């Protein structure tokens, strides 16, 4: 029981000292912009962790700007994907506002060389190599692409160009004009009774003349 009292007393003393130390430290408004070391472009959405005060985390906006309350002497950790971790200790300054630029270095990771192969194993490579069509040269492929079957398949899928549509319209208009000159009413003469009567009269006159 005596040990428990001593332990509680020591813990209370430590917490009191820590609280008094925290109250004695100077509080200020810490603001800044996170940017890259090479191009000076902003590093958006950088995570800022205060390692000296309960690991409180903050985040910069899309333009790299941040602003929060901290203590003099706090150690801040700046982390972002693709950049090296940076630690910054807030210095003791005159006044209660501090603005600075945090410059982060690009993280360059060199990966080992990888050679991709289209086959999963040497057995699949041997099968693919033995099934190669060596006789399929450029002339054979050109003849295959220009065959009637290939051209018909392309004509069914590929839409007509502007030149083809223009030529089709010109030819259609030309055929329409010729039909109007030959037969203005687009009537079939075989179904015209007057035409049949005229033909019969001509045949009768021909017989009488003979």
mmCIF file of C-alpha atoms in Angstrom:
data_model
loop_
_atom_site.group_PDB
_atom_site.id
_atom_site.type_symbol
_atom_site.label_atom_id
_atom_site.label_comp_id
_atom_site.label_asym_id
_atom_site.label_seq_id
_atom_site.Cartn_x
_atom_site.Cartn_y
_atom_site.Cartn_z
ATOM 1 C CA UNK A 1 0.000 0.000 0.000
ATOM 2 C CA UNK A 2 2.907 2.292 0.832
ATOM 3 C CA UNK A 3 4.414 1.545 -2.603
ATOM 4 C CA UNK A 4 1.214 2.580 -4.339
ATOM 5 C CA UNK A 5 1.182 5.942 -2.540
ATOM 6 C CA UNK A 6 4.772 6.621 -3.575
ATOM 7 C CA UNK A 7 4.023 5.650 -7.180
ATOM 8 C CA UNK A 8 0.979 7.938 -7.348
ATOM 9 C CA UNK A 9 2.958 10.780 -5.796
ATOM 10 C CA UNK A 10 5.811 10.434 -8.313
ATOM 11 C CA UNK A 11 3.382 10.237 -11.234
ATOM 12 C CA UNK A 12 1.526 13.328 -10.030
ATOM 13 C CA UNK A 13 4.817 15.182 -9.681
ATOM 14 C CA UNK A 14 5.879 14.260 -13.231
ATOM 15 C CA UNK A 15 2.534 15.266 -14.735
ATOM 16 C CA UNK A 16 2.587 18.549 -12.838
ATOM 17 C CA UNK A 17 6.082 19.298 -14.070
ATOM 18 C CA UNK A 18 5.096 18.462 -17.645
ATOM 19 C CA UNK A 19 1.998 20.665 -17.433
ATOM 20 C CA UNK A 20 3.969 23.551 -16.012
ATOM 21 C CA UNK A 21 6.621 23.089 -18.699
ATOM 22 C CA UNK A 22 3.960 23.131 -21.398
ATOM 23 C CA UNK A 23 2.445 26.280 -19.976
ATOM 24 C CA UNK A 24 5.855 27.960 -19.768
ATOM 25 C CA UNK A 25 6.631 27.297 -23.447
ATOM 26 C CA UNK A 26 5.762 30.104 -25.777
ATOM 27 C CA UNK A 27 2.741 29.624 -28.061
ATOM 28 C CA UNK A 28 2.741 31.045 -31.564
ATOM 29 C CA UNK A 29 0.904 30.830 -34.883
ATOM 30 C CA UNK A 30 3.037 28.808 -37.263
ATOM 31 C CA UNK A 31 2.297 29.248 -40.993
ATOM 32 C CA UNK A 32 4.109 28.500 -44.209
ATOM 33 C CA UNK A 33 4.184 26.886 -47.624
ATOM 34 C CA UNK A 34 5.625 23.487 -48.494
ATOM 35 C CA UNK A 35 7.476 23.444 -51.810
ATOM 36 C CA UNK A 36 9.970 21.314 -53.709
ATOM 37 C CA UNK A 37 13.702 21.910 -53.670
ATOM 38 C CA UNK A 38 14.164 21.589 -57.439
ATOM 39 C CA UNK A 39 11.322 23.474 -59.125
ATOM 40 C CA UNK A 40 9.780 25.410 -56.259
ATOM 41 C CA UNK A 41 6.338 23.992 -56.983
ATOM 42 C CA UNK A 42 3.980 23.554 -54.015
ATOM 43 C CA UNK A 43 3.628 20.135 -52.407
ATOM 44 C CA UNK A 44 -0.095 19.760 -51.798
ATOM 45 C CA UNK A 45 -1.717 17.856 -48.943
ATOM 46 C CA UNK A 46 1.498 17.412 -46.953
ATOM 47 C CA UNK A 47 0.998 15.759 -43.557
ATOM 48 C CA UNK A 48 2.496 17.709 -40.623
ATOM 49 C CA UNK A 49 2.916 15.878 -37.302
ATOM 50 C CA UNK A 50 3.896 17.632 -34.077
ATOM 51 C CA UNK A 51 6.154 15.052 -32.423
ATOM 52 C CA UNK A 52 6.621 17.222 -29.324
ATOM 53 C CA UNK A 53 2.934 17.692 -28.528
ATOM 54 C CA UNK A 54 0.811 14.523 -28.502
ATOM 55 C CA UNK A 55 1.636 13.781 -32.186
ATOM 56 C CA UNK A 56 -1.052 16.183 -33.338
ATOM 57 C CA UNK A 57 -1.397 15.994 -37.109
ATOM 58 C CA UNK A 58 -2.230 18.745 -39.577
ATOM 59 C CA UNK A 59 -2.436 18.870 -43.358
ATOM 60 C CA UNK A 60 -1.507 21.482 -45.935
ATOM 61 C CA UNK A 61 -4.011 22.415 -48.619
ATOM 62 C CA UNK A 62 -3.660 21.710 -52.330
ATOM 63 C CA UNK A 63 -1.353 24.717 -52.732
ATOM 64 C CA UNK A 64 0.952 23.587 -49.922
ATOM 65 C CA UNK A 65 -0.201 26.248 -47.417
ATOM 66 C CA UNK A 66 -0.609 25.426 -43.711
ATOM 67 C CA UNK A 67 -1.290 27.346 -40.502
ATOM 68 C CA UNK A 68 -1.770 26.089 -36.935
ATOM 69 C CA UNK A 69 -0.855 26.831 -33.315
ATOM 70 C CA UNK A 70 2.373 25.336 -31.927
ATOM 71 C CA UNK A 71 4.997 25.891 -29.215
ATOM 72 C CA UNK A 72 8.526 27.188 -29.453
ATOM 73 C CA UNK A 73 10.878 24.206 -29.624
ATOM 74 C CA UNK A 74 8.328 21.774 -31.064
ATOM 75 C CA UNK A 75 9.659 19.261 -33.565
ATOM 76 C CA UNK A 76 7.454 18.999 -36.645
ATOM 77 C CA UNK A 77 7.608 16.117 -39.114
ATOM 78 C CA UNK A 78 6.634 16.816 -42.748
ATOM 79 C CA UNK A 79 5.731 13.772 -44.849
ATOM 80 C CA UNK A 80 4.353 13.396 -48.366
ATOM 81 C CA UNK A 81 4.316 10.596 -50.914
ATOM 82 C CA UNK A 82 7.313 10.888 -53.226
ATOM 83 C CA UNK A 83 9.329 13.166 -50.908
ATOM 84 C CA UNK A 84 11.859 12.588 -48.159
ATOM 85 C CA UNK A 85 10.670 13.067 -44.567
ATOM 86 C CA UNK A 86 11.666 16.462 -43.162
ATOM 87 C CA UNK A 87 11.851 17.544 -39.509
ATOM 88 C CA UNK A 88 11.685 21.178 -38.483
ATOM 89 C CA UNK A 89 12.205 22.649 -34.993
ATOM 90 C CA UNK A 90 10.305 25.858 -34.297
ATOM 91 C CA UNK A 91 12.831 28.509 -33.203
ATOM 92 C CA UNK A 92 12.366 31.143 -30.504
ATOM 93 C CA UNK A 93 11.447 34.432 -32.158
ATOM 94 C CA UNK A 94 10.101 37.814 -31.209
ATOM 95 C CA UNK A 95 6.345 37.993 -31.526
ATOM 96 C CA UNK A 96 3.702 35.315 -31.705
ATOM 97 C CA UNK A 97 3.658 34.623 -35.469
ATOM 98 C CA UNK A 98 6.136 32.684 -37.604
ATOM 99 C CA UNK A 99 5.959 32.228 -41.366
ATOM 100 C CA UNK A 100 8.465 30.156 -43.294
ATOM 101 C CA UNK A 101 8.924 28.068 -46.417
ATOM 102 C CA UNK A 102 9.433 24.348 -45.946
ATOM 103 C CA UNK A 103 11.509 22.895 -48.778
ATOM 104 C CA UNK A 104 11.176 19.148 -49.328
ATOM 105 C CA UNK A 105 13.444 16.973 -51.452
ATOM 106 C CA UNK A 106 12.099 14.640 -54.100
ATOM 107 C CA UNK A 107 12.463 10.995 -53.203
ATOM 108 C CA UNK A 108 14.136 9.125 -56.057
ATOM 109 C CA UNK A 109 14.083 5.343 -55.775
ATOM 110 C CA UNK A 110 15.934 3.332 -58.390
ATOM 111 C CA UNK A 111 14.281 -0.008 -59.008
ATOM 112 C CA UNK A 112 16.214 -3.010 -60.301
ATOM 113 C CA UNK A 113 16.025 -3.658 -64.028
ATOM 114 C CA UNK A 114 13.189 -5.915 -65.101
ATOM 115 C CA UNK A 115 13.112 -7.663 -68.469
ATOM 116 C CA UNK A 116 9.529 -8.580 -69.451
ATOM 117 C CA UNK A 117 8.883 -11.672 -71.508
ATOM 118 C CA UNK A 118 5.607 -12.510 -73.280
ATOM 119 C CA UNK A 119 5.884 -16.165 -72.231
ATOM 120 C CA UNK A 120 5.517 -17.521 -68.723
ATOM 121 C CA UNK A 121 8.004 -20.345 -69.204
ATOM 122 C CA UNK A 122 10.527 -21.738 -71.661
ATOM 123 C CA UNK A 123 8.040 -24.460 -72.638
ATOM 124 C CA UNK A 124 5.496 -21.867 -73.803
ATOM 125 C CA UNK A 125 8.259 -20.103 -75.761
ATOM 126 C CA UNK A 126 9.162 -23.335 -77.538
ATOM 127 C CA UNK A 127 5.508 -23.972 -78.438
ATOM 128 C CA UNK A 128 5.072 -20.424 -79.781
ATOM 129 C CA UNK A 129 8.347 -20.637 -81.723
ATOM 130 C CA UNK A 130 7.411 -23.943 -83.347
ATOM 131 C CA UNK A 131 3.990 -22.546 -84.390
ATOM 132 C CA UNK A 132 5.394 -19.466 -86.123
ATOM 133 C CA UNK A 133 4.132 -18.825 -89.657
ATOM 134 C CA UNK A 134 7.406 -18.087 -91.372
ATOM 135 C CA UNK A 135 5.890 -17.937 -94.870
ATOM 136 C CA UNK A 136 3.625 -15.009 -93.924
ATOM 137 C CA UNK A 137 5.644 -12.250 -95.595
ATOM 138 C CA UNK A 138 4.531 -8.774 -96.614
ATOM 139 C CA UNK A 139 3.238 -9.840 -100.040
ATOM 140 C CA UNK A 140 1.070 -12.616 -98.602
ATOM 141 C CA UNK A 141 -0.332 -10.283 -95.942
ATOM 142 C CA UNK A 142 -1.071 -7.639 -98.585
ATOM 143 C CA UNK A 143 -2.931 -10.160 -100.744
ATOM 144 C CA UNK A 144 -4.898 -11.358 -97.712
ATOM 145 C CA UNK A 145 -5.864 -7.790 -96.768
ATOM 146 C CA UNK A 146 -6.905 -6.952 -100.343
ATOM 147 C CA UNK A 147 -9.017 -10.062 -100.861
ATOM 148 C CA UNK A 148 -12.733 -9.745 -101.605
ATOM 149 C CA UNK A 149 -13.687 -11.100 -98.187
ATOM 150 C CA UNK A 150 -11.498 -8.583 -96.343
ATOM 151 C CA UNK A 151 -12.708 -5.656 -98.458
ATOM 152 C CA UNK A 152 -16.357 -6.666 -97.995
ATOM 153 C CA UNK A 153 -15.850 -6.905 -94.236
ATOM 154 C CA UNK A 154 -14.202 -3.472 -94.167
ATOM 155 C CA UNK A 155 -16.943 -1.969 -96.324
ATOM 156 C CA UNK A 156 -19.569 -3.283 -93.922
ATOM 157 C CA UNK A 157 -17.867 -1.777 -90.862
ATOM 158 C CA UNK A 158 -16.055 1.350 -92.047
ATOM 159 C CA UNK A 159 -18.306 4.364 -92.780
ATOM 160 C CA UNK A 160 -18.080 6.145 -96.112
ATOM 161 C CA UNK A 161 -15.823 9.129 -96.514
ATOM 162 C CA UNK A 162 -16.922 12.570 -97.679
ATOM 163 C CA UNK A 163 -15.585 11.935 -101.201
ATOM 164 C CA UNK A 164 -17.481 8.659 -101.474
ATOM 165 C CA UNK A 165 -20.726 10.283 -100.329
ATOM 166 C CA UNK A 166 -20.233 13.136 -102.804
ATOM 167 C CA UNK A 167 -19.626 10.738 -105.721
ATOM 168 C CA UNK A 168 -22.641 8.658 -104.701
ATOM 169 C CA UNK A 169 -24.897 11.735 -104.628
ATOM 170 C CA UNK A 170 -23.601 12.950 -108.010
ATOM 171 C CA UNK A 171 -24.206 9.559 -109.643
ATOM 172 C CA UNK A 172 -27.644 9.261 -108.066
ATOM 173 C CA UNK A 173 -28.642 12.721 -109.305
ATOM 174 C CA UNK A 174 -27.340 11.867 -112.781
ATOM 175 C CA UNK A 175 -29.396 8.668 -112.934
ATOM 176 C CA UNK A 176 -32.452 10.543 -111.700
ATOM 177 C CA UNK A 177 -32.111 13.211 -114.403
ATOM 178 C CA UNK A 178 -31.731 10.564 -117.135
ATOM 179 C CA UNK A 179 -34.846 8.736 -115.958
ATOM 180 C CA UNK A 180 -36.829 11.976 -116.010
ATOM 181 C CA UNK A 181 -35.791 12.665 -119.627
ATOM 182 C CA UNK A 182 -36.637 9.148 -120.790
ATOM 183 C CA UNK A 183 -39.828 8.709 -118.763
ATOM 184 C CA UNK A 184 -40.986 11.881 -117.096
ATOM 185 C CA UNK A 185 -43.794 10.292 -115.126
ATOM 186 C CA UNK A 186 -41.774 7.261 -114.003
ATOM 187 C CA UNK A 187 -44.539 5.063 -115.499
ATOM 188 C CA UNK A 188 -43.983 1.566 -116.811
ATOM 189 C CA UNK A 189 -45.063 1.526 -120.501
ATOM 190 C CA UNK A 190 -46.020 -2.145 -120.275
ATOM 191 C CA UNK A 191 -48.838 -1.188 -117.896
ATOM 192 C CA UNK A 192 -50.120 1.688 -120.070
ATOM 193 C CA UNK A 193 -53.297 0.702 -122.049
ATOM 194 C CA UNK A 194 -52.847 3.600 -124.493
ATOM 195 C CA UNK A 195 -49.412 2.335 -125.357
ATOM 196 C CA UNK A 196 -50.803 -1.128 -126.021
ATOM 197 C CA UNK A 197 -53.594 0.351 -128.218
ATOM 198 C CA UNK A 198 -51.049 2.355 -130.209
ATOM 199 C CA UNK A 199 -48.926 -0.758 -130.696
ATOM 200 C CA UNK A 200 -51.923 -2.782 -131.906
ATOM 201 C CA UNK A 201 -52.912 -0.036 -134.375
ATOM 202 C CA UNK A 202 -49.393 0.057 -135.772
ATOM 203 C CA UNK A 203 -49.408 -3.712 -136.249
ATOM 204 C CA UNK A 204 -52.842 -3.577 -137.972
ATOM 205 C CA UNK A 205 -51.747 -0.814 -140.323
ATOM 206 C CA UNK A 206 -48.658 -2.801 -141.156
ATOM 207 C CA UNK A 207 -50.700 -5.876 -142.109
ATOM 208 C CA UNK A 208 -53.056 -3.812 -144.278
ATOM 209 C CA UNK A 209 -50.139 -2.211 -146.040
ATOM 210 C CA UNK A 210 -48.751 -5.605 -146.952
#
